[in-house]
mmCIF file of N, CA and C in Angstrom:
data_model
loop_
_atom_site.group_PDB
_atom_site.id
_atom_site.type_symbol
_atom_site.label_atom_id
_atom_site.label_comp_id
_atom_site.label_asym_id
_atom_site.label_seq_id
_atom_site.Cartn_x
_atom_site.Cartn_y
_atom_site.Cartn_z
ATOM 1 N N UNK H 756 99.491 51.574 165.967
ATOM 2 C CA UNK H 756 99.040 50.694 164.905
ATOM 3 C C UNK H 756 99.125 51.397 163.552
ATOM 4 N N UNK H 757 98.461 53.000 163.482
ATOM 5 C CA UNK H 757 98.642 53.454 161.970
ATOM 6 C C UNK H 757 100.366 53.270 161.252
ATOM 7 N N UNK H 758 101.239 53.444 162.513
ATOM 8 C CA UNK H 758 102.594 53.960 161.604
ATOM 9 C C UNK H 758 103.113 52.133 161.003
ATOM 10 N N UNK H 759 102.506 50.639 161.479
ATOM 11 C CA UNK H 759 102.798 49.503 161.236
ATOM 12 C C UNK H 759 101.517 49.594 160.246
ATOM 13 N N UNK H 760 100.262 49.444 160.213
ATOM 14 C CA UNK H 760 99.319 49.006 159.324
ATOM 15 C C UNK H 760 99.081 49.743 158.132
ATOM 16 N N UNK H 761 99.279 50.921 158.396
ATOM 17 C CA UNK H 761 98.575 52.417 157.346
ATOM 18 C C UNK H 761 99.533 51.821 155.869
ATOM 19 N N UNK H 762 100.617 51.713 156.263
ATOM 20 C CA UNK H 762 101.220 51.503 154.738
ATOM 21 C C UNK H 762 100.525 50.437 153.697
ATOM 22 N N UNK H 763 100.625 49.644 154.335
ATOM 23 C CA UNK H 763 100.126 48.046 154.128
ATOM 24 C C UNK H 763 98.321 48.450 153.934
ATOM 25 N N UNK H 764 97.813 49.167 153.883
ATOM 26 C CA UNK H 764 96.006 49.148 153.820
ATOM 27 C C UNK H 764 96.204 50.320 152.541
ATOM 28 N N UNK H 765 96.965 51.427 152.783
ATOM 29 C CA UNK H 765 97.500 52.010 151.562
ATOM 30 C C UNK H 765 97.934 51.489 150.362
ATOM 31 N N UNK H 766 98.898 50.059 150.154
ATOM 32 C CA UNK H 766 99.133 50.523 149.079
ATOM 33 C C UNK H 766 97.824 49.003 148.724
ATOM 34 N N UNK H 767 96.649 48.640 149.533
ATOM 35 C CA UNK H 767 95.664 47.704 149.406
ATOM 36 C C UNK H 767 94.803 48.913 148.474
ATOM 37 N N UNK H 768 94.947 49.859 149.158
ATOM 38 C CA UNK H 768 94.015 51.274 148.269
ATOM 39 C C UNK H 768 94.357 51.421 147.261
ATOM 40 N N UNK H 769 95.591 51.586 146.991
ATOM 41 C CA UNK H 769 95.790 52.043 145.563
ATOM 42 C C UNK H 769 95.441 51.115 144.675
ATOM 43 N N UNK H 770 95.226 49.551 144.433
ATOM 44 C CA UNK H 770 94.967 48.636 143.845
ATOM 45 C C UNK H 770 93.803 48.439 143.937
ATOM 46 N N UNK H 771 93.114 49.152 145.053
ATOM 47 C CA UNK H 771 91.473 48.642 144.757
ATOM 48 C C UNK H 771 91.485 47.504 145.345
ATOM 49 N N UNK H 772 91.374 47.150 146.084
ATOM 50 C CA UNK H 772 91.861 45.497 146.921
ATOM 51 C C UNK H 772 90.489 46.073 147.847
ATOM 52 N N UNK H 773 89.121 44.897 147.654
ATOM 53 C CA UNK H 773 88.462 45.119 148.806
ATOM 54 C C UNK H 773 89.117 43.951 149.926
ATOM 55 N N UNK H 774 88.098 43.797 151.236
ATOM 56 C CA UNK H 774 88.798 43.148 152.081
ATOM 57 C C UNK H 774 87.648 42.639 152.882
ATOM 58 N N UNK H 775 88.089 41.653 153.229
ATOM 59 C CA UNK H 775 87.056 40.947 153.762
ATOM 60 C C UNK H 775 87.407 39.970 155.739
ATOM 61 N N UNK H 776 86.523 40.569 156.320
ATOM 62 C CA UNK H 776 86.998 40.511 157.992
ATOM 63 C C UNK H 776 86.048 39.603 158.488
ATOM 64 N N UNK H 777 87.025 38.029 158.823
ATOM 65 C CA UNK H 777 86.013 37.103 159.262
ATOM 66 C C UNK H 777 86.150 37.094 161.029
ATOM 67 N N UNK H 778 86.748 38.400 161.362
ATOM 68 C CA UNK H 778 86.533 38.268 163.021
ATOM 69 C C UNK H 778 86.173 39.556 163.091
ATOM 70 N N UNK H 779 85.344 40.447 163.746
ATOM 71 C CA UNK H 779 85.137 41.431 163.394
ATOM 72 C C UNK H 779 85.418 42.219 165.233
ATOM 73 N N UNK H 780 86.074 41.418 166.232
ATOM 74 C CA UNK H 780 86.548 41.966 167.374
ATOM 75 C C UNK H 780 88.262 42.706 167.004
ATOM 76 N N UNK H 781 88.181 43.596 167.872
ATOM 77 C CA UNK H 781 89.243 44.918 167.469
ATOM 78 C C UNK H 781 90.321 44.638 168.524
ATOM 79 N N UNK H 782 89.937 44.530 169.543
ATOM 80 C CA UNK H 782 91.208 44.501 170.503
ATOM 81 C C UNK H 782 91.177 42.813 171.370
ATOM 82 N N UNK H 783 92.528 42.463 171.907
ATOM 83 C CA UNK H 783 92.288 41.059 172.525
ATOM 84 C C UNK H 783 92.943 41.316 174.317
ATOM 85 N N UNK H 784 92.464 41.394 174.737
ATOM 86 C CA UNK H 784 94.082 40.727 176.103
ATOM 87 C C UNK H 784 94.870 39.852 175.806
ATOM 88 N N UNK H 785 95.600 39.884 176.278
ATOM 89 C CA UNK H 785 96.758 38.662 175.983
ATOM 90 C C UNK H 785 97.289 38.258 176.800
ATOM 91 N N UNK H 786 97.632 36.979 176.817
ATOM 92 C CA UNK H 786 97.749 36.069 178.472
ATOM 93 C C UNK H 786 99.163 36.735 179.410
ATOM 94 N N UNK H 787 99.428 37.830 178.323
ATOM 95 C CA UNK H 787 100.337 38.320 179.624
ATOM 96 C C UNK H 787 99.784 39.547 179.947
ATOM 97 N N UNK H 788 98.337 39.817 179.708
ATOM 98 C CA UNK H 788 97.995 41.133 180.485
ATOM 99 C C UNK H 788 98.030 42.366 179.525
ATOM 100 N N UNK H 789 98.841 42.346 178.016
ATOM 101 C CA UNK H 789 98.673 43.488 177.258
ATOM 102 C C UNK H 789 97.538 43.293 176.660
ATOM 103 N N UNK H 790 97.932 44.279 175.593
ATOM 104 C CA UNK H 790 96.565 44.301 174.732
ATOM 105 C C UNK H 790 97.046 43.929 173.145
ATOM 106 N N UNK H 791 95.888 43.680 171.909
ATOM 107 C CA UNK H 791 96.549 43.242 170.453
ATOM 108 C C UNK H 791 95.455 43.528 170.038
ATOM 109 N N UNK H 792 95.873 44.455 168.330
ATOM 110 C CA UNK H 792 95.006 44.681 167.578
ATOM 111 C C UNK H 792 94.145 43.225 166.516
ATOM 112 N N UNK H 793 92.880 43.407 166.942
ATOM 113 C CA UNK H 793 92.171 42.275 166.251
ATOM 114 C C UNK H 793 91.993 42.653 164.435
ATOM 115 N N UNK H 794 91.420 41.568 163.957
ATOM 116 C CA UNK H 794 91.101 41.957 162.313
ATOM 117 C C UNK H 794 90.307 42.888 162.262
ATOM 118 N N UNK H 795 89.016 43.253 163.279
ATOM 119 C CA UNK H 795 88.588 44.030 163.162
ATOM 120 C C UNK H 795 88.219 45.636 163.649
ATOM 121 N N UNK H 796 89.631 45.358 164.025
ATOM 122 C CA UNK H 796 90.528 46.898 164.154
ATOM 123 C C UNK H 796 90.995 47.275 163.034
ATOM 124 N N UNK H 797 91.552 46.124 162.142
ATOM 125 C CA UNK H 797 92.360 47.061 161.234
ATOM 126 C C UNK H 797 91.482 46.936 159.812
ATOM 127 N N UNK H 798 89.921 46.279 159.943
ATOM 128 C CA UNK H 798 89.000 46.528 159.040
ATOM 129 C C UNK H 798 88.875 48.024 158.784
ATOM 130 N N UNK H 799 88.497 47.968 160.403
ATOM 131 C CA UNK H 799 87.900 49.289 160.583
ATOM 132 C C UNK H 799 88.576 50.867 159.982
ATOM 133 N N UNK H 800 89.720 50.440 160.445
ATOM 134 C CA UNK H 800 90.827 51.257 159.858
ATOM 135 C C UNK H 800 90.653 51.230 158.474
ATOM 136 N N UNK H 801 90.765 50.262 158.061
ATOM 137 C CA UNK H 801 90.952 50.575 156.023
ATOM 138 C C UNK H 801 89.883 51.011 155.738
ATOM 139 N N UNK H 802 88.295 50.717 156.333
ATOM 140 C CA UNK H 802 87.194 51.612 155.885
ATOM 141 C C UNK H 802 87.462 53.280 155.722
ATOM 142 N N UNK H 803 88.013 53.557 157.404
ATOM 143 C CA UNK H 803 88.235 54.910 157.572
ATOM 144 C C UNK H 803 89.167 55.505 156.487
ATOM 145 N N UNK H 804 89.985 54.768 156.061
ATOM 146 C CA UNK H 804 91.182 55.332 154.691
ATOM 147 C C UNK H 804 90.354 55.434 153.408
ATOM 148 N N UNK H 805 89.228 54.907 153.590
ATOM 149 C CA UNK H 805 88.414 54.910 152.281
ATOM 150 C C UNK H 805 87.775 53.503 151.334
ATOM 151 N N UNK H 806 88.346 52.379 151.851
ATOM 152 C CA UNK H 806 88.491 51.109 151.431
ATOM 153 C C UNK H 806 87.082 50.599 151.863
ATOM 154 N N UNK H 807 86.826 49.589 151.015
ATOM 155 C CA UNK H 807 85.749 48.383 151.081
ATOM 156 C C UNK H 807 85.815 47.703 152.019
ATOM 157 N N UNK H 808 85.303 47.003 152.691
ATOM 158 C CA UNK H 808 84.852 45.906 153.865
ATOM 159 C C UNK H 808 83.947 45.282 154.055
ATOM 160 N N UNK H 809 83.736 43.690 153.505
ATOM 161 C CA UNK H 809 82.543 43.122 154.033
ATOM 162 C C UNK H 809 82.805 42.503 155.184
ATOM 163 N N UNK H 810 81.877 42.400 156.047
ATOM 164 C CA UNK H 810 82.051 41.535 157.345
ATOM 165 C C UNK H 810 81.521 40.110 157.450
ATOM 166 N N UNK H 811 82.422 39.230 157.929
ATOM 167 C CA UNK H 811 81.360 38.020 157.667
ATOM 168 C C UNK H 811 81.717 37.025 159.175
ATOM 169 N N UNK H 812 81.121 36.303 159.946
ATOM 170 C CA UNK H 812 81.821 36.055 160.592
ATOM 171 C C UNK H 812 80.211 36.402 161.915
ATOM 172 N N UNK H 813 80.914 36.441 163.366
ATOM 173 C CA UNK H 813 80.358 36.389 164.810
ATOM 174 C C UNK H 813 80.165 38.428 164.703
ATOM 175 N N UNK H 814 78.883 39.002 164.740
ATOM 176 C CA UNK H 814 77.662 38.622 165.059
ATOM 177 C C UNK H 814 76.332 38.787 164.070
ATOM 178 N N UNK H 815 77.397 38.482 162.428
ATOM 179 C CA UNK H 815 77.046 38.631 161.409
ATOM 180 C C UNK H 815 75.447 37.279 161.174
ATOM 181 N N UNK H 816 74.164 37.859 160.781
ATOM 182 C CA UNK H 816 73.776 36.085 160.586
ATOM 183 C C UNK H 816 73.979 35.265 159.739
ATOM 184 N N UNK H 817 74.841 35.993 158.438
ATOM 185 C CA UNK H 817 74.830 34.386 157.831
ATOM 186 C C UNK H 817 75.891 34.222 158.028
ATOM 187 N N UNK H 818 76.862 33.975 158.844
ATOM 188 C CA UNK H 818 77.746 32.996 159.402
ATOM 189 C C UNK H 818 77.239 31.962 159.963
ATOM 190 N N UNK H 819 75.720 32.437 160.929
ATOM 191 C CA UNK H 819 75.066 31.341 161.418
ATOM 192 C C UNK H 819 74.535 30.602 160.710
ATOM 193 N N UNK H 820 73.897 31.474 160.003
ATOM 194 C CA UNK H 820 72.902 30.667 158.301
ATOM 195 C C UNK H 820 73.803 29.621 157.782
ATOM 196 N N UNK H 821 75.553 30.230 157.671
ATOM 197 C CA UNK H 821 75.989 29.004 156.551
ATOM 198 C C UNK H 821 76.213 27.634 157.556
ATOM 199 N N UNK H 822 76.533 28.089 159.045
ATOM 200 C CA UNK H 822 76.951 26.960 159.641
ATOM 201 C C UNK H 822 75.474 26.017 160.017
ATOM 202 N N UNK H 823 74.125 26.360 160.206
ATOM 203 C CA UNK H 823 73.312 25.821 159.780
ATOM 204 C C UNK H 823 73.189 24.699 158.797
ATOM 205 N N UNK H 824 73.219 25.883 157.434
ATOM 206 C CA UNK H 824 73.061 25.014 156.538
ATOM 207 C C UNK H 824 74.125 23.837 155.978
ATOM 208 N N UNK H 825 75.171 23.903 156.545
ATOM 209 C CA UNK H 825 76.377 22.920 156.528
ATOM 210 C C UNK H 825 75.559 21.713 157.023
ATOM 211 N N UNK H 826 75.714 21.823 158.506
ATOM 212 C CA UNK H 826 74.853 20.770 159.471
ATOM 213 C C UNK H 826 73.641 20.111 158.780
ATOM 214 N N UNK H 827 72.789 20.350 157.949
ATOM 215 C CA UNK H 827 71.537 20.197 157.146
ATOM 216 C C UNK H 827 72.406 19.438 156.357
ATOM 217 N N UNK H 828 73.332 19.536 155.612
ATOM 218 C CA UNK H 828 73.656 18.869 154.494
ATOM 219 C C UNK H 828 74.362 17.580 155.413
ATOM 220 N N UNK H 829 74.972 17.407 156.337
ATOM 221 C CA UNK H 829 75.654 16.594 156.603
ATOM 222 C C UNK H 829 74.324 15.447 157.442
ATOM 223 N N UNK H 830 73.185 15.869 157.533
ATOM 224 C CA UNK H 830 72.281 15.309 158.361
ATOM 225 C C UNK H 830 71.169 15.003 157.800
ATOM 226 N N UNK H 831 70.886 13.712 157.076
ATOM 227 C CA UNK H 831 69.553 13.837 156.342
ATOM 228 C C UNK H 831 68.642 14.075 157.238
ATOM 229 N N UNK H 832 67.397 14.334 156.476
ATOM 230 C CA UNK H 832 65.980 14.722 157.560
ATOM 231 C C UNK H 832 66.415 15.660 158.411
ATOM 232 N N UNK H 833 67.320 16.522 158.622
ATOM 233 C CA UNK H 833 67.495 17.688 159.812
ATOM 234 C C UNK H 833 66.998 18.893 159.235
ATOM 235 N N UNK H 834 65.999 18.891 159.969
ATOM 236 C CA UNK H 834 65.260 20.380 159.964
ATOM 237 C C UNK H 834 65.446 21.550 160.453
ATOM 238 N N UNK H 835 65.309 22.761 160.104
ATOM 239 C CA UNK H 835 65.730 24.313 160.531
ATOM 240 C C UNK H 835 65.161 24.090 161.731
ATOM 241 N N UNK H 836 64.176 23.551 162.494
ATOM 242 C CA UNK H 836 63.433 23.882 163.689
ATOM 243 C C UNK H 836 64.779 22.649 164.486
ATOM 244 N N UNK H 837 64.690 21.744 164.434
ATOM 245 C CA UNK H 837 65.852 20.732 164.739
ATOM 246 C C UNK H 837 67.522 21.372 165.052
ATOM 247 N N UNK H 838 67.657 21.700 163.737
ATOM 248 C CA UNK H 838 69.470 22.373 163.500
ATOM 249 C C UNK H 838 69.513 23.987 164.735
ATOM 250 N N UNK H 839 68.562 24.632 164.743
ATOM 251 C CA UNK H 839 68.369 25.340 165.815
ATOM 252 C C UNK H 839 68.708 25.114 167.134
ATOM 253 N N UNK H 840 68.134 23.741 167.745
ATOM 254 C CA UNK H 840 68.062 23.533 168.904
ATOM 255 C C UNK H 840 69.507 22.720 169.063
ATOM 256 N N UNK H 841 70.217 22.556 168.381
ATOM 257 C CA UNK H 841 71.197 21.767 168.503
ATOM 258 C C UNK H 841 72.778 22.638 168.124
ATOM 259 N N UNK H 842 72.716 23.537 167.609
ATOM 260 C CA UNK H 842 74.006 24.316 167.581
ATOM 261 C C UNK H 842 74.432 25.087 169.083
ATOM 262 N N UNK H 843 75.987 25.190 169.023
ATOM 263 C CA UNK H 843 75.891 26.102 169.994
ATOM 264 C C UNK H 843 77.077 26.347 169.257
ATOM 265 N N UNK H 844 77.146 27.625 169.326
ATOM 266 C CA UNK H 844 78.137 28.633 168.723
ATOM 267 C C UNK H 844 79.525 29.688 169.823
ATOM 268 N N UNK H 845 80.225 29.043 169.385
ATOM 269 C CA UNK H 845 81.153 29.941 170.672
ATOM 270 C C UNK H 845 82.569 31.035 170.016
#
C-alpha cells in the first residue's frame, strides 16, 4: 500500500490538505477471499506521515447524533427518548 498511497498523502502534505475519514474500518475481505485497504487504513497512514484526520462516521457518536437529529426534523413531535428506540444502525 505505501509504494501506491504514500505519494498521493505526500504531496496532500505538502499543501496542508487535512482529511477527513467517513469509514474508519482499515481492511475488507472481498468476495473472492482477498483482502482491500479500507479509508481507514489509509487515514491512518496520512496521520502517521504527519497529516490531520478527523473521523466521522461508525463508531464515532455524532454520526449517530446527526442521524438522530435528521429523523427529528423529518418527524414532528419525535422525541430523543422515541428516535432512540426506533433507529437501527448497520
Amino acid at each position: 500500500m505505501k509504494e501506491t498511497i504514500d505519494p498521493i498523502l505526500k504531496d496532500c502534505l505538502s499543501a496542508n490538505l487535512p482529511a477527513v475519514c467517513a469509514n474508519p474500518d482499515e481492511i475488507v475481505v472481498t468476495p473472492t477471499g482477498g483482502t482491500a485497504y479500507m479509508p481507514g487504513k489509509i487515514a491512518k497512514r496520512y496521520i502517521e506521515l504527519g497529516g490531520k484526520c478527523k473521523f466521522f462516521g461508525k463508531p464515532q457518536p455524532e454520526h449517530f447524533q446527526a442521524c438522530v437529529d435528521k429523523l427529528k426534523d423529518l418527524v414532528l413531535n419525535f422525541t430523543e427518548e422515541k428516535a432512540s428506540l426506533r433507529i437501527c444502525h448497520v
